[in-house]
Amino acid sequence: MTIKRIGVLGCGLMGSGIAEVCAKAGYSTMVREMEEKFLDQGMERIRRSLSKAVDKGKLEAGQRDEALARITGTTDLEALADCDLVIEAIVENVDEKCSTFADLDRIVQKNALFASNTSSLTITQIAMATERTERFVGLHFFNPVPVMKLVEVVRTLMTSDETMQRALDFVNSLGKEGVSCRDNSGFIVNRLLVPYLLDAIRAVEEGVGSIEDIDKAMQLGCGYPMGPLTLLDFVGLDTTYYIADIMFEEYREKRFAPPPLLKQMVQAGRCGRKSGRGFYDYSTD
Ligand code: CAA
Ligand code: NAD
């Protein structure tokens, strides 16, 4: 079965990026949000990103328009019924993901593949909400999706060889590089990245240096494109908090424990760039 129609669940930071790269690669893309206002915001993000690529000479205006014409927004889950692959990028919460997939399993044609973009939950626990566990994989994209080359392709004990191959071929068709990994919380990248980011927050808590100096030190000292606190604002502090909580629950190791400052910033609504304020102030951007 050829993959032609893609369903994307969630049009937030990641869902909008995933919908954009699918449409750019020629796939007919249906993106589902909970409310029209979130859909409008996500579609606007896609339009801006594609137009920026045109301004930089990386895309022709006609290609942008064609990609936009391939994307349909909806708030209706039933609209994903005839998709060949559904990629989920909703909030990092196991109950939300499982209940959405259980509903989708009843709606979407039986041969379609399901994929989750979860950062820290195991694919196994999400797949078990469906009756198509052999056609369920992890497709973990990186932020910003249009720029980052990697997708982790995650295999559970139940994923079939055919599903794994089709998922890797699909990743290639987007112009991305896949790495295969076994299903474990955080896969490869977040297993290594999350303790580093959380340690940067602990460094702030302990007054090791200012926010700016901690970022500058890691950027200029290690050649990282962004300092860790800038990256945390970029990923979203709410999302990072959910990820840390899930990974700590899974491994019971201190390195994954969410620092109190992270929790307080989320409680205070300082979720990073997307909320206008995190470690830095973006209100004038
Ligand atoms: N959408 C599309 N294109 C974008 C973009 C976006 N949101 N942001 C930047 N770009 C493009 C720019 O257009 C630019 O393209 P050209 O070089 O062709 O002109 C290129 O990316 C570089 O951008 P800038 O010059 O504006 O800025 P920069 O050099 O600082 O790069 C960056 C921006 C690519 C985001 C870079 O800072 C970077 O790589 N940061 C680290 C990102 C990272 O680590 N991501 C992983 C997060 S963890 C994760 O995703 C997993 C998880 O589960 C939490
Ligand atoms: P986000 O908060 O920007 O977006 C999530 C969106 O999902 C929201 O717009 C919300 O309205 C929508 N949503 C919630 N329930 C829904 C449902 N049932 N159907 C459709 N839409 C629904 O979050 P994000 O940063 O895009 O993260 C989404 C997923 O991607 C999470 O699992 C996260 O762990 C993962 N992820 C995030 C990053 C990152 O850097 N932010 C990187 C890789 C993976």
XYZ file of C-alpha atoms and ligand atoms in Angstrom:
383
model
C 0.000 0.000 0.000
C 1.485 3.337 -1.055
C 1.404 6.239 1.380
C -0.400 9.159 -0.258
C -2.568 10.805 2.381
C -1.146 11.882 5.726
C -3.095 12.806 8.827
C -1.407 15.005 11.432
C -2.875 15.338 14.911
C -2.102 18.665 16.556
C -1.041 21.862 14.791
C 1.155 23.258 17.556
C 4.935 23.728 17.296
C 5.597 20.214 16.034
C 2.351 19.349 14.241
C 2.564 22.467 12.073
C 6.174 21.635 11.142
C 5.294 18.014 10.357
C 2.312 19.059 8.209
C 4.567 21.542 6.387
C 7.276 19.015 5.488
C 4.693 16.395 4.419
C 2.912 18.862 2.128
C 6.240 20.114 0.741
C 7.162 16.520 -0.122
C 3.940 16.180 -2.141
C 1.630 14.407 0.315
C -2.000 15.344 0.679
C -2.103 16.395 4.349
C -5.046 16.658 6.738
C -4.219 18.347 10.044
C -6.565 18.107 13.004
C -6.745 20.503 15.953
C -9.096 20.731 18.920
C -10.355 24.238 18.184
C -10.495 26.552 15.147
C -8.348 29.177 16.867
C -5.459 26.699 17.365
C -5.874 25.558 13.774
C -5.694 29.170 12.550
C -2.550 29.819 14.581
C -0.912 26.628 13.287
C -1.839 27.307 9.643
C -0.455 30.827 9.994
C 2.822 29.379 11.309
C 3.017 27.124 8.236
C 2.290 30.027 5.858
C 4.977 32.174 7.503
C 7.561 29.390 7.426
C 6.949 28.607 3.735
C 6.979 32.302 2.818
C 10.266 32.733 4.671
C 11.710 29.913 2.556
C 10.514 31.767 -0.591
C 12.111 35.032 0.628
C 15.396 33.168 1.133
C 15.238 31.718 -2.383
C 14.947 28.143 -1.083
C 11.465 27.628 -2.510
C 9.577 29.101 -5.444
C 6.353 30.990 -4.780
C 4.483 28.427 -6.893
C 5.871 25.547 -4.790
C 4.772 27.330 -1.611
C 1.248 27.739 -2.991
C 1.112 24.105 -4.093
C 2.261 22.930 -0.655
C -0.348 25.113 1.055
C -3.047 23.775 -1.265
C -2.176 20.216 -0.165
C -2.928 21.016 3.510
C -6.481 20.875 4.847
C -7.277 21.841 8.413
C -10.070 20.258 10.434
C -11.365 19.887 13.981
C -13.163 16.671 13.054
C -11.374 13.408 13.836
C -13.550 11.573 11.275
C -11.885 13.608 8.502
C -8.784 11.392 8.928
C -10.721 8.223 7.961
C -9.003 7.599 4.603
C -5.437 8.543 5.607
C -2.645 6.055 4.893
C -0.485 7.289 7.772
C -1.458 9.304 10.854
C 1.271 11.121 12.798
C 0.282 12.313 16.254
C 1.840 15.472 17.743
C -0.532 16.458 20.559
C 0.227 17.330 24.166
C 2.732 15.041 25.958
C 0.142 13.257 28.072
C -0.406 9.518 27.975
C -4.161 9.598 28.628
C -4.761 12.180 25.880
C -2.665 10.238 23.384
C -4.218 6.857 24.234
C -7.817 8.053 24.117
C -7.226 9.856 20.811
C -5.623 6.767 19.241
C -8.395 4.509 20.544
C -10.942 6.746 18.771
C -8.803 6.922 15.623
C -8.439 3.161 15.523
C -12.194 2.879 15.058
C -12.255 5.625 12.399
C -9.198 5.185 10.172
C -8.945 2.433 7.536
C -7.447 -0.733 8.997
C -4.309 -0.859 6.795
C -3.145 2.636 7.693
C -0.003 3.124 9.776
C -0.098 5.029 13.072
C 2.869 6.981 14.448
C 3.480 9.067 17.549
C 5.918 11.965 17.811
C 6.105 11.579 21.599
C 9.344 12.780 23.200
C 9.339 10.583 26.280
C 6.417 8.172 26.479
C 7.030 4.642 25.257
C 5.434 3.844 21.909
C 4.360 0.511 23.408
C 1.979 2.035 25.918
C 0.372 4.267 23.277
C 0.157 1.494 20.652
C -1.668 -0.732 23.142
C -4.642 1.644 22.962
C -5.179 0.345 19.407
C -5.675 -3.005 17.716
C -3.010 -2.327 15.095
C 0.095 -2.681 17.226
C 2.078 -4.234 14.349
C 1.396 -1.103 12.261
C 2.381 1.346 15.010
C 5.788 3.098 15.169
C 7.426 6.115 16.743
C 8.330 8.928 14.336
C 10.197 11.415 16.489
C 10.865 14.663 14.627
C 13.026 17.516 15.941
C 12.291 21.192 16.383
C 12.277 23.182 14.107
C 10.951 20.382 11.891
C 11.596 22.102 8.529
C 15.290 22.483 9.441
C 16.293 19.483 11.545
C 17.397 16.519 9.440
C 16.809 13.704 11.923
C 13.776 11.536 12.619
C 14.070 8.728 15.168
C 12.100 5.719 13.909
C 11.090 3.711 16.943
C 10.284 0.025 16.933
C 8.319 -1.781 19.631
C 8.261 -5.533 20.238
C 5.084 -5.596 18.146
C 6.060 -3.403 15.155
C 6.312 -5.509 11.985
C 9.385 -5.475 9.703
C 7.192 -4.144 6.907
C 5.935 -1.226 9.024
C 9.481 -0.342 10.059
C 10.665 -0.348 6.429
C 7.720 1.745 5.273
C 8.325 4.246 8.073
C 12.022 4.554 7.149
C 11.133 4.968 3.442
C 8.584 7.627 4.371
C 11.204 9.551 6.378
C 13.549 9.440 3.361
C 10.772 10.715 1.106
C 10.598 13.842 3.299
C 14.297 14.475 2.679
C 15.127 13.530 6.281
C 17.493 10.942 7.738
C 16.091 8.202 9.931
C 17.791 6.331 12.749
C 16.174 3.166 14.062
C 15.874 2.777 17.787
C 14.394 0.459 20.328
C 11.403 1.666 22.291
C 12.590 3.207 25.547
C 11.654 6.480 27.207
C 13.492 9.346 25.480
C 14.798 7.117 22.635
C 18.380 8.196 21.782
C 18.403 11.978 21.646
C 16.278 12.873 24.674
C 17.979 10.230 26.806
C 21.152 12.300 26.371
C 19.714 15.806 25.864
C 17.132 16.042 28.659
C 19.566 15.562 31.610
C 21.780 18.280 30.080
C 18.887 20.733 29.767
C 17.660 19.996 33.298
C 21.194 20.457 34.635
C 21.296 23.891 33.013
C 18.178 24.819 35.028
C 19.858 23.495 38.191
C 22.855 25.671 37.358
C 20.511 28.696 37.295
C 18.931 27.604 40.596
C 22.372 27.319 42.177
C 23.540 30.681 40.817
C 26.479 29.176 38.932
C 26.186 31.965 36.372
C 23.592 34.273 34.875
C 21.109 32.927 32.303
C 22.954 34.791 29.550
C 26.381 33.576 30.677
C 25.324 29.933 30.976
C 23.999 30.113 27.408
C 27.042 31.967 26.118
C 29.375 29.470 27.805
C 27.782 26.447 26.108
C 27.450 28.193 22.752
C 30.967 29.518 22.530
C 32.643 26.837 24.655
C 31.089 23.822 22.958
C 29.966 25.198 19.605
C 26.295 24.461 20.241
C 23.929 26.452 17.982
C 21.888 27.577 20.997
C 22.623 27.768 24.711
C 20.573 25.340 26.853
C 18.216 27.963 28.312
C 17.469 29.408 24.871
C 16.838 25.857 23.663
C 14.496 25.203 26.609
C 12.484 28.305 25.698
C 12.435 27.080 22.107
C 11.212 23.550 22.965
C 8.644 24.884 25.457
C 8.999 24.716 29.240
C 5.598 23.027 29.644
C 6.596 20.292 27.189
C 10.012 19.929 28.890
C 8.320 19.618 32.268
C 5.996 16.846 31.024
C 8.960 15.073 29.398
C 11.093 15.233 32.578
C 8.212 14.030 34.722
C 7.610 11.039 32.443
C 11.322 10.148 32.179
C 11.797 10.427 35.956
C 8.779 8.189 36.516
C 10.267 5.678 34.061
C 13.900 5.599 35.238
C 13.695 6.889 38.841
C 17.032 8.595 38.315
C 17.741 12.059 39.684
C 19.167 13.265 36.375
C 15.653 13.167 34.869
C 13.857 14.836 37.821
C 12.198 18.164 36.911
C 13.868 20.966 38.910
C 11.496 23.050 41.097
C 12.273 26.201 39.080
C 10.992 24.506 35.908
C 7.741 23.534 37.628
C 7.252 27.039 39.017
C 7.875 28.687 35.661
C 5.242 26.461 34.046
C 2.801 27.170 36.883
C 3.448 30.888 36.341
C 2.614 30.538 32.627
C 6.220 31.170 31.519
C 6.337 28.410 28.939
C 9.068 29.892 26.745
C 8.984 31.487 23.339
C 5.444 30.313 22.529
C 3.959 32.073 25.587
C 6.039 35.250 25.200
C 8.202 34.588 28.240
C 10.448 31.863 29.617
C 14.049 32.310 30.670
C 13.997 35.241 28.246
C 11.322 37.824 27.373
C 9.876 37.540 23.834
C 6.974 39.941 24.312
C 8.397 42.446 21.835
C 9.339 39.834 19.143
N 11.245 27.065 10.464
C 11.869 26.973 9.264
N 13.160 27.342 9.072
C 13.830 27.847 10.136
C 13.234 27.991 11.406
C 11.878 27.572 11.542
N 11.243 27.638 12.696
N 14.146 28.534 12.256
C 15.260 28.710 11.531
N 15.082 28.293 10.266
C 16.080 28.252 9.188
C 16.463 29.642 8.746
O 15.611 30.080 7.714
C 17.890 29.458 8.281
O 17.927 28.945 6.979
P 19.164 29.345 5.989
O 20.427 28.927 6.688
O 18.881 28.571 4.746
O 19.071 30.822 5.812
C 18.444 28.365 9.176
O 17.293 27.679 9.709
C 19.269 28.964 10.255
O 18.441 29.903 10.940
P 18.930 31.314 11.488
O 20.090 31.807 10.682
O 17.741 32.202 11.630
O 19.335 31.015 12.970
P 20.364 29.997 13.534
O 21.579 29.867 12.693
O 20.486 30.365 14.953
O 19.625 28.574 13.448
C 18.361 26.904 14.467
C 18.404 28.339 14.048
C 18.374 25.975 13.241
C 17.041 26.708 15.213
C 19.622 26.583 15.334
O 19.720 27.537 16.366
C 19.598 25.226 15.962
O 19.912 24.224 15.342
N 19.229 25.162 17.288
C 19.162 23.919 18.027
C 17.862 23.227 17.718
C 17.765 21.918 18.434
O 18.606 21.476 19.187
N 16.611 21.234 18.220
C 16.290 20.027 18.890
C 15.411 20.341 20.079
S 15.032 18.893 21.048
C 13.774 18.166 20.191
O 13.295 18.661 19.204
C 13.298 16.842 20.715
C 12.266 16.835 21.758
O 11.586 15.817 21.873
C 12.091 17.957 22.708
P 2.283 22.281 21.486
O 1.753 22.558 22.843
O 2.962 23.351 20.725
O 1.118 21.706 20.544
C 0.240 20.678 20.900
C -1.064 20.941 20.153
O -1.887 19.776 20.193
C -1.885 22.086 20.757
O -2.096 23.061 19.748
C -3.192 21.415 21.186
O -4.337 22.230 20.975
C -3.237 20.209 20.272
N -4.037 19.084 20.762
C -4.190 18.612 22.026
N -4.970 17.520 22.020
C -5.329 17.290 20.720
C -6.101 16.298 20.045
N -6.689 15.316 20.730
N -6.244 16.384 18.686
C -5.640 17.372 17.986
N -4.896 18.330 18.570
C -4.731 18.285 19.910
O 3.251 21.017 21.675
P 4.447 20.533 20.730
O 5.709 21.163 21.192
O 4.026 20.641 19.314
O 4.536 18.990 21.137
C 3.654 18.022 20.595
C 4.256 16.643 20.770
O 5.532 16.592 20.110
C 4.506 16.242 22.218
O 4.305 14.849 22.336
C 5.981 16.594 22.409
O 6.592 15.862 23.431
C 6.538 16.212 21.052
N 7.795 16.889 20.660
C 7.996 18.200 20.993
C 9.186 18.816 20.591
C 9.463 20.261 20.914
O 10.604 20.701 20.750
N 8.493 21.050 21.352
C 10.134 18.096 19.841
C 9.851 16.759 19.497
C 8.690 16.147 19.929
